[in-house]
PDB file of N, CA, C and O in Angstrom:
ATOM      1  N   MET J  24       8.641   7.691   7.451  1.00 86.00           N
ATOM      2  CA  MET J  24       7.228   7.142   6.649  1.00 86.00           C
ATOM      3  C   MET J  24       7.891   5.275   7.140  1.00 86.00           C
ATOM      4  O   MET J  24       8.890   4.613   7.125  1.00 86.00           O
ATOM      5  N   LYS J  25       7.097   4.577   6.946  1.00 89.00           N
ATOM      6  CA  LYS J  25       6.914   2.848   6.306  1.00 89.00           C
ATOM      7  C   LYS J  25       7.558   3.181   5.268  1.00 89.00           C
ATOM      8  O   LYS J  25       7.621   3.963   4.160  1.00 89.00           O
ATOM      9  N   THR J  26       7.986   1.894   5.411  1.00 87.00           N
ATOM     10  CA  THR J  26       9.508   1.881   4.794  1.00 87.00           C
ATOM     11  C   THR J  26       8.117   0.740   3.303  1.00 87.00           C
ATOM     12  O   THR J  26       8.920   1.431   1.818  1.00 87.00           O
ATOM     13  N   SER J  27       7.620   0.554   3.335  1.00 89.00           N
ATOM     14  CA  SER J  27       6.672   0.038   2.387  1.00 89.00           C
ATOM     15  C   SER J  27       6.084   0.837   1.208  1.00 89.00           C
ATOM     16  O   SER J  27       5.215   0.665   0.667  1.00 89.00           O
ATOM     17  N   GLU J  28       6.026   2.502   1.998  1.00 88.00           N
ATOM     18  CA  GLU J  28       5.352   3.410   1.643  1.00 88.00           C
ATOM     19  C   GLU J  28       6.053   4.451   0.873  1.00 88.00           C
ATOM     20  O   GLU J  28       5.946   4.967  -0.675  1.00 88.00           O
ATOM     21  N   ALA J  29       7.697   4.212   1.260  1.00 85.00           N
ATOM     22  CA  ALA J  29       8.731   4.648   0.823  1.00 85.00           C
ATOM     23  C   ALA J  29       8.699   4.237  -0.596  1.00 85.00           C
ATOM     24  O   ALA J  29      10.141   4.871  -1.693  1.00 85.00           O
ATOM     25  N   LEU J  30       9.559   2.816  -0.384  1.00 82.00           N
ATOM     26  CA  LEU J  30       9.657   2.035  -1.539  1.00 82.00           C
ATOM     27  C   LEU J  30       8.833   1.022  -1.888  1.00 82.00           C
ATOM     28  O   LEU J  30       8.966  -0.049  -1.438  1.00 82.00           O
ATOM     29  N   PRO J  31       8.106   1.307  -2.553  1.00 85.00           N
ATOM     30  CA  PRO J  31       7.140   0.154  -3.231  1.00 85.00           C
ATOM     31  C   PRO J  31       7.257  -1.152  -3.346  1.00 85.00           C
ATOM     32  O   PRO J  31       6.246  -1.777  -4.119  1.00 85.00           O
ATOM     33  N   ASP J  32       8.037  -1.099  -4.295  1.00 85.00           N
ATOM     34  CA  ASP J  32       8.753  -1.628  -5.072  1.00 85.00           C
ATOM     35  C   ASP J  32       9.131  -2.746  -4.531  1.00 85.00           C
ATOM     36  O   ASP J  32      10.132  -4.665  -5.880  1.00 85.00           O
ATOM     37  N   ASP J  33       9.461  -3.418  -3.456  1.00 84.00           N
ATOM     38  CA  ASP J  33       9.221  -4.252  -2.611  1.00 84.00           C
ATOM     39  C   ASP J  33       9.294  -5.003  -1.260  1.00 84.00           C
ATOM     40  O   ASP J  33       7.874  -3.907  -1.414  1.00 84.00           O
ATOM     41  N   SER J  34       9.637  -5.636  -0.633  1.00 85.00           N
ATOM     42  CA  SER J  34       8.629  -5.781   0.440  1.00 85.00           C
ATOM     43  C   SER J  34       8.768  -5.901   1.471  1.00 85.00           C
ATOM     44  O   SER J  34      10.562  -5.971   1.622  1.00 85.00           O
ATOM     45  N   TRP J  35       8.293  -5.307   2.132  1.00 84.00           N
ATOM     46  CA  TRP J  35       9.363  -4.653   3.690  1.00 84.00           C
ATOM     47  C   TRP J  35       7.944  -5.173   4.998  1.00 84.00           C
ATOM     48  O   TRP J  35       6.778  -5.354   4.771  1.00 84.00           O
ATOM     49  N   LEU J  36       8.336  -5.497   6.043  1.00 84.00           N
ATOM     50  CA  LEU J  36       8.319  -5.464   7.156  1.00 84.00           C
ATOM     51  C   LEU J  36       7.095  -4.571   7.426  1.00 84.00           C
ATOM     52  O   LEU J  36       7.371  -3.079   7.271  1.00 84.00           O
ATOM     53  N   GLU J  37       6.062  -4.882   8.527  1.00 85.00           N
ATOM     54  CA  GLU J  37       4.866  -3.347   9.009  1.00 85.00           C
ATOM     55  C   GLU J  37       5.334  -2.989   9.828  1.00 85.00           C
ATOM     56  O   GLU J  37       5.191  -1.814  10.131  1.00 85.00           O
ATOM     57  N   THR J  38       6.805  -2.889  10.015  1.00 87.00           N
ATOM     58  CA  THR J  38       7.295  -2.749  11.409  1.00 87.00           C
ATOM     59  C   THR J  38       8.719  -1.758  10.933  1.00 87.00           C
ATOM     60  O   THR J  38       9.433  -1.692  11.874  1.00 87.00           O
ATOM     61  N   SER J  39       8.973  -1.573   9.729  1.00 90.00           N
ATOM     62  CA  SER J  39      10.208  -1.243   8.883  1.00 90.00           C
ATOM     63  C   SER J  39       9.794   0.356   8.574  1.00 90.00           C
ATOM     64  O   SER J  39       8.833   0.303   7.706  1.00 90.00           O
ATOM     65  N   TRP J  40      10.254   1.115   9.555  1.00 90.00           N
ATOM     66  CA  TRP J  40      10.005   2.382   8.954  1.00 90.00           C
ATOM     67  C   TRP J  40      11.793   3.397   8.583  1.00 90.00           C
ATOM     68  O   TRP J  40      12.873   3.025   8.624  1.00 90.00           O
ATOM     69  N   THR J  41      11.403   4.315   7.403  1.00 88.00           N
ATOM     70  CA  THR J  41      12.636   4.665   6.776  1.00 88.00           C
ATOM     71  C   THR J  41      12.946   6.388   7.164  1.00 88.00           C
ATOM     72  O   THR J  41      11.533   7.094   6.950  1.00 88.00           O
ATOM     73  N   CYS J  42      13.764   6.699   7.162  1.00 89.00           N
ATOM     74  CA  CYS J  42      13.986   8.322   7.679  1.00 89.00           C
ATOM     75  C   CYS J  42      14.908   9.283   6.397  1.00 89.00           C
ATOM     76  O   CYS J  42      15.614   9.013   6.096  1.00 89.00           O
ATOM     77  N   PHE J  43      13.318  10.202   6.856  1.00 85.00           N
ATOM     78  CA  PHE J  43      14.654  10.802   5.045  1.00 85.00           C
ATOM     79  C   PHE J  43      14.124  12.992   5.704  1.00 85.00           C
ATOM     80  O   PHE J  43      13.930  12.743   7.146  1.00 85.00           O
ATOM     81  N   ASP J  44      15.480  13.168   5.195  1.00 84.00           N
ATOM     82  CA  ASP J  44      15.492  14.677   5.723  1.00 84.00           C
ATOM     83  C   ASP J  44      15.409  15.973   4.711  1.00 84.00           C
ATOM     84  O   ASP J  44      16.279  15.771   3.594  1.00 84.00           O
ATOM     85  N   GLU J  45      13.699  16.437   4.407  1.00 78.00           N
ATOM     86  CA  GLU J  45      14.234  16.989   3.010  1.00 78.00           C
ATOM     87  C   GLU J  45      14.949  18.390   3.555  1.00 78.00           C
ATOM     88  O   GLU J  45      15.150  19.099   2.172  1.00 78.00           O
ATOM     89  N   ASP J  46      15.755  18.361   4.298  1.00 80.00           N
ATOM     90  CA  ASP J  46      15.953  19.973   4.368  1.00 80.00           C
ATOM     91  C   ASP J  46      17.819  19.925   4.655  1.00 80.00           C
ATOM     92  O   ASP J  46      18.643  20.246   4.560  1.00 80.00           O
ATOM     93  N   LYS J  47      18.021  18.341   4.141  1.00 73.00           N
ATOM     94  CA  LYS J  47      19.567  17.936   3.898  1.00 73.00           C
ATOM     95  C   LYS J  47      20.145  18.828   2.950  1.00 73.00           C
ATOM     96  O   LYS J  47      19.867  19.353   2.426  1.00 73.00           O
ATOM     97  N   PRO J  48      21.291  19.806   3.994  1.00 69.00           N
ATOM     98  CA  PRO J  48      21.621  20.738   3.204  1.00 69.00           C
ATOM     99  C   PRO J  48      23.107  20.881   2.133  1.00 69.00           C
ATOM    100  O   PRO J  48      22.976  21.085   1.246  1.00 69.00           O
ATOM    101  N   ASP J  49      23.205  18.727   2.661  1.00 70.00           N
ATOM    102  CA  ASP J  49      24.321  18.720   1.633  1.00 70.00           C
ATOM    103  C   ASP J  49      24.106  17.729   0.126  1.00 70.00           C
ATOM    104  O   ASP J  49      24.131  16.850  -1.041  1.00 70.00           O
ATOM    105  N   ARG J  50      22.155  17.751   0.179  1.00 67.00           N
ATOM    106  CA  ARG J  50      21.670  17.000  -0.848  1.00 67.00           C
ATOM    107  C   ARG J  50      22.222  17.357  -2.479  1.00 67.00           C
ATOM    108  O   ARG J  50      21.758  18.568  -3.141  1.00 67.00           O
ATOM    109  N   GLU J  51      21.894  16.572  -4.012  1.00 71.00           N
ATOM    110  CA  GLU J  51      21.986  17.306  -4.482  1.00 71.00           C
ATOM    111  C   GLU J  51      21.146  16.863  -5.675  1.00 71.00           C
ATOM    112  O   GLU J  51      20.899  17.513  -6.556  1.00 71.00           O
ATOM    113  N   SER J  52      19.991  16.433  -5.418  1.00 70.00           N
ATOM    114  CA  SER J  52      18.979  16.629  -6.120  1.00 70.00           C
ATOM    115  C   SER J  52      17.469  16.711  -5.341  1.00 70.00           C
ATOM    116  O   SER J  52      17.813  16.194  -3.979  1.00 70.00           O
ATOM    117  N   ASP J  53      16.867  16.844  -5.385  1.00 66.00           N
ATOM    118  CA  ASP J  53      15.270  16.179  -4.800  1.00 66.00           C
ATOM    119  C   ASP J  53      14.827  14.825  -5.361  1.00 66.00           C
ATOM    120  O   ASP J  53      13.679  14.493  -4.482  1.00 66.00           O
ATOM    121  N   SER J  54      15.926  13.926  -5.179  1.00 72.00           N
ATOM    122  CA  SER J  54      15.608  12.562  -5.810  1.00 72.00           C
ATOM    123  C   SER J  54      15.584  12.121  -3.221  1.00 72.00           C
ATOM    124  O   SER J  54      16.076  12.628  -2.600  1.00 72.00           O
ATOM    125  N   ARG J  55      14.561  11.245  -3.471  1.00 72.00           N
ATOM    126  CA  ARG J  55      14.521  10.926  -1.939  1.00 72.00           C
ATOM    127  C   ARG J  55      15.823  10.040  -1.636  1.00 72.00           C
ATOM    128  O   ARG J  55      15.745  10.476  -0.562  1.00 72.00           O
ATOM    129  N   TRP J  56      16.397   9.828  -2.251  1.00 73.00           N
ATOM    130  CA  TRP J  56      17.483   8.532  -1.685  1.00 73.00           C
ATOM    131  C   TRP J  56      18.859  10.029  -1.311  1.00 73.00           C
ATOM    132  O   TRP J  56      19.539   9.546  -0.716  1.00 73.00           O
ATOM    133  N   ASN J  57      18.591  11.252  -1.993  1.00 76.00           N
ATOM    134  CA  ASN J  57      19.733  12.696  -1.345  1.00 76.00           C
ATOM    135  C   ASN J  57      19.000  12.768  -0.104  1.00 76.00           C
ATOM    136  O   ASN J  57      19.821  13.916   0.498  1.00 76.00           O
ATOM    137  N   THR J  58      17.766  12.332  -0.016  1.00 82.00           N
ATOM    138  CA  THR J  58      17.594  12.911   1.967  1.00 82.00           C
ATOM    139  C   THR J  58      16.776  12.145   2.115  1.00 82.00           C
ATOM    140  O   THR J  58      16.962  11.926   3.860  1.00 82.00           O
ATOM    141  N   TYR J  59      17.505  10.402   2.049  1.00 83.00           N
ATOM    142  CA  TYR J  59      17.717   9.531   3.494  1.00 83.00           C
ATOM    143  C   TYR J  59      18.811   9.969   4.762  1.00 83.00           C
ATOM    144  O   TYR J  59      20.028  10.332   4.399  1.00 83.00           O
ATOM    145  N   ILE J  60      18.023   9.182   5.469  1.00 86.00           N
ATOM    146  CA  ILE J  60      19.356   9.471   6.890  1.00 86.00           C
ATOM    147  C   ILE J  60      19.050   7.678   7.559  1.00 86.00           C
ATOM    148  O   ILE J  60      20.475   7.497   7.744  1.00 86.00           O
ATOM    149  N   GLY J  61      17.945   7.525   7.500  1.00 88.00           N
ATOM    150  CA  GLY J  61      18.444   5.831   7.840  1.00 88.00           C
ATOM    151  C   GLY J  61      17.046   4.985   8.132  1.00 88.00           C
ATOM    152  O   GLY J  61      15.998   5.394   7.390  1.00 88.00           O
ATOM    153  N   ASN J  62      17.518   4.012   8.933  1.00 89.00           N
ATOM    154  CA  ASN J  62      15.821   3.208   9.204  1.00 89.00           C
ATOM    155  C   ASN J  62      15.699   2.425  10.398  1.00 89.00           C
ATOM    156  O   ASN J  62      16.893   2.960  11.573  1.00 89.00           O
ATOM    157  N   VAL J  63      14.740   2.461  10.676  1.00 88.00           N
ATOM    158  CA  VAL J  63      14.319   2.562  12.108  1.00 88.00           C
ATOM    159  C   VAL J  63      13.017   0.964  11.878  1.00 88.00           C
ATOM    160  O   VAL J  63      12.723   1.256  11.208  1.00 88.00           O
ATOM    161  N   HIS J  64      13.379  -0.412  12.900  1.00 84.00           N
ATOM    162  CA  HIS J  64      13.043  -1.172  12.653  1.00 84.00           C
ATOM    163  C   HIS J  64      11.922  -1.869  15.112  1.00 84.00           C
ATOM    164  O   HIS J  64      13.148  -1.233  15.349  1.00 84.00           O
ATOM    165  N   GLN J  65      10.919  -1.464  14.174  1.00 81.00           N
ATOM    166  CA  GLN J  65       9.884  -1.986  15.752  1.00 81.00           C
ATOM    167  C   GLN J  65      10.793  -3.706  15.767  1.00 81.00           C
ATOM    168  O   GLN J  65       9.997  -4.568  15.316  1.00 81.00           O
ATOM    169  N   VAL J  66      11.073  -4.222  17.133  1.00 76.00           N
ATOM    170  CA  VAL J  66      10.971  -5.310  17.390  1.00 76.00           C
ATOM    171  C   VAL J  66      10.304  -5.503  18.793  1.00 76.00           C
ATOM    172  O   VAL J  66      10.390  -5.371  19.595  1.00 76.00           O
ATOM    173  N   PRO J  67      10.058  -6.959  18.337  1.00 75.00           N
ATOM    174  CA  PRO J  67       8.784  -7.215  19.362  1.00 75.00           C
ATOM    175  C   PRO J  67       9.429  -8.288  20.717  1.00 75.00           C
ATOM    176  O   PRO J  67      10.295  -8.661  20.120  1.00 75.00           O
ATOM    177  N   MET J  68       9.144  -7.681  21.781  1.00 75.00           N
ATOM    178  CA  MET J  68       9.440  -8.279  22.997  1.00 75.00           C
ATOM    179  C   MET J  68       8.467  -9.307  23.429  1.00 75.00           C
ATOM    180  O   MET J  68       7.851  -8.461  23.353  1.00 75.00           O
ATOM    181  N   ALA J  69       8.813 -10.014  23.794  1.00 62.00           N
ATOM    182  CA  ALA J  69       8.043 -11.285  24.335  1.00 62.00           C
ATOM    183  C   ALA J  69       8.045 -11.050  25.722  1.00 62.00           C
ATOM    184  O   ALA J  69       9.321 -10.736  26.552  1.00 62.00           O
ATOM    185  N   GLN J  70       7.053 -11.039  26.589  1.00 67.00           N
ATOM    186  CA  GLN J  70       7.321 -11.445  27.951  1.00 67.00           C
ATOM    187  C   GLN J  70       7.700 -12.534  28.851  1.00 67.00           C
ATOM    188  O   GLN J  70       7.692 -13.923  27.943  1.00 67.00           O
ATOM    189  N   LYS J  71       8.225 -12.607  29.387  1.00 65.00           N
ATOM    190  CA  LYS J  71       8.612 -13.869  30.171  1.00 65.00           C
ATOM    191  C   LYS J  71       7.678 -14.738  30.739  1.00 65.00           C
ATOM    192  O   LYS J  71       7.272 -13.817  31.607  1.00 65.00           O
ATOM    193  N   VAL J  72       8.089 -15.981  30.370  1.00 63.00           N
ATOM    194  CA  VAL J  72       6.831 -16.680  31.149  1.00 63.00           C
ATOM    195  C   VAL J  72       7.089 -17.795  32.551  1.00 63.00           C
ATOM    196  O   VAL J  72       8.323 -18.477  31.559  1.00 63.00           O
ATOM    197  N   GLY J  73       6.270 -18.108  33.382  1.00 65.00           N
ATOM    198  CA  GLY J  73       7.037 -19.301  34.374  1.00 65.00           C
ATOM    199  C   GLY J  73       7.722 -18.596  35.369  1.00 65.00           C
ATOM    200  O   GLY J  73       7.158 -17.787  35.764  1.00 65.00           O
ATOM    201  N   ASN J  74       8.442 -20.122  36.252  1.00 63.00           N
ATOM    202  CA  ASN J  74       8.661 -19.158  36.976  1.00 63.00           C
ATOM    203  C   ASN J  74      10.457 -19.433  37.630  1.00 63.00           C
ATOM    204  O   ASN J  74      11.377 -19.207  39.110  1.00 63.00           O
ATOM    205  N   GLY J  75      11.197 -18.664  36.415  1.00 58.00           N
ATOM    206  CA  GLY J  75      12.754 -19.087  36.751  1.00 58.00           C
ATOM    207  C   GLY J  75      12.736 -17.439  37.094  1.00 58.00           C
ATOM    208  O   GLY J  75      11.797 -17.047  37.240  1.00 58.00           O
ATOM    209  N   PRO J  76      14.222 -17.148  36.737  1.00 60.00           N
ATOM    210  CA  PRO J  76      14.301 -15.625  36.967  1.00 60.00           C
ATOM    211  C   PRO J  76      13.627 -14.330  36.806  1.00 60.00           C
ATOM    212  O   PRO J  76      13.735 -15.044  35.733  1.00 60.00           O
ATOM    213  N   GLY J  77      13.300 -13.326  36.705  1.00 57.00           N
ATOM    214  CA  GLY J  77      13.030 -12.247  36.381  1.00 57.00           C
ATOM    215  C   GLY J  77      11.247 -12.418  35.889  1.00 57.00           C
ATOM    216  O   GLY J  77      10.845 -11.708  35.716  1.00 57.00           O
ATOM    217  N   ALA J  78      10.619 -13.970  36.166  1.00 51.00           N
ATOM    218  CA  ALA J  78       9.867 -13.764  36.103  1.00 51.00           C
ATOM    219  C   ALA J  78       8.387 -13.237  36.888  1.00 51.00           C
ATOM    220  O   ALA J  78       8.821 -12.904  38.416  1.00 51.00           O
TER     221      ALA J  78
END
């Protein structure tokens, strides 16, 4: 889910996502942090422009 929706009390980029696993076997409670797995960030890539190598 978008990190801005998962953790709305802070500011996050729209390209930041946080992963949770509600079926995580070793979690201690129903708290979202006990199901946390990690983050995913989209990194924009620019096209090469010009006459140089790879153009």
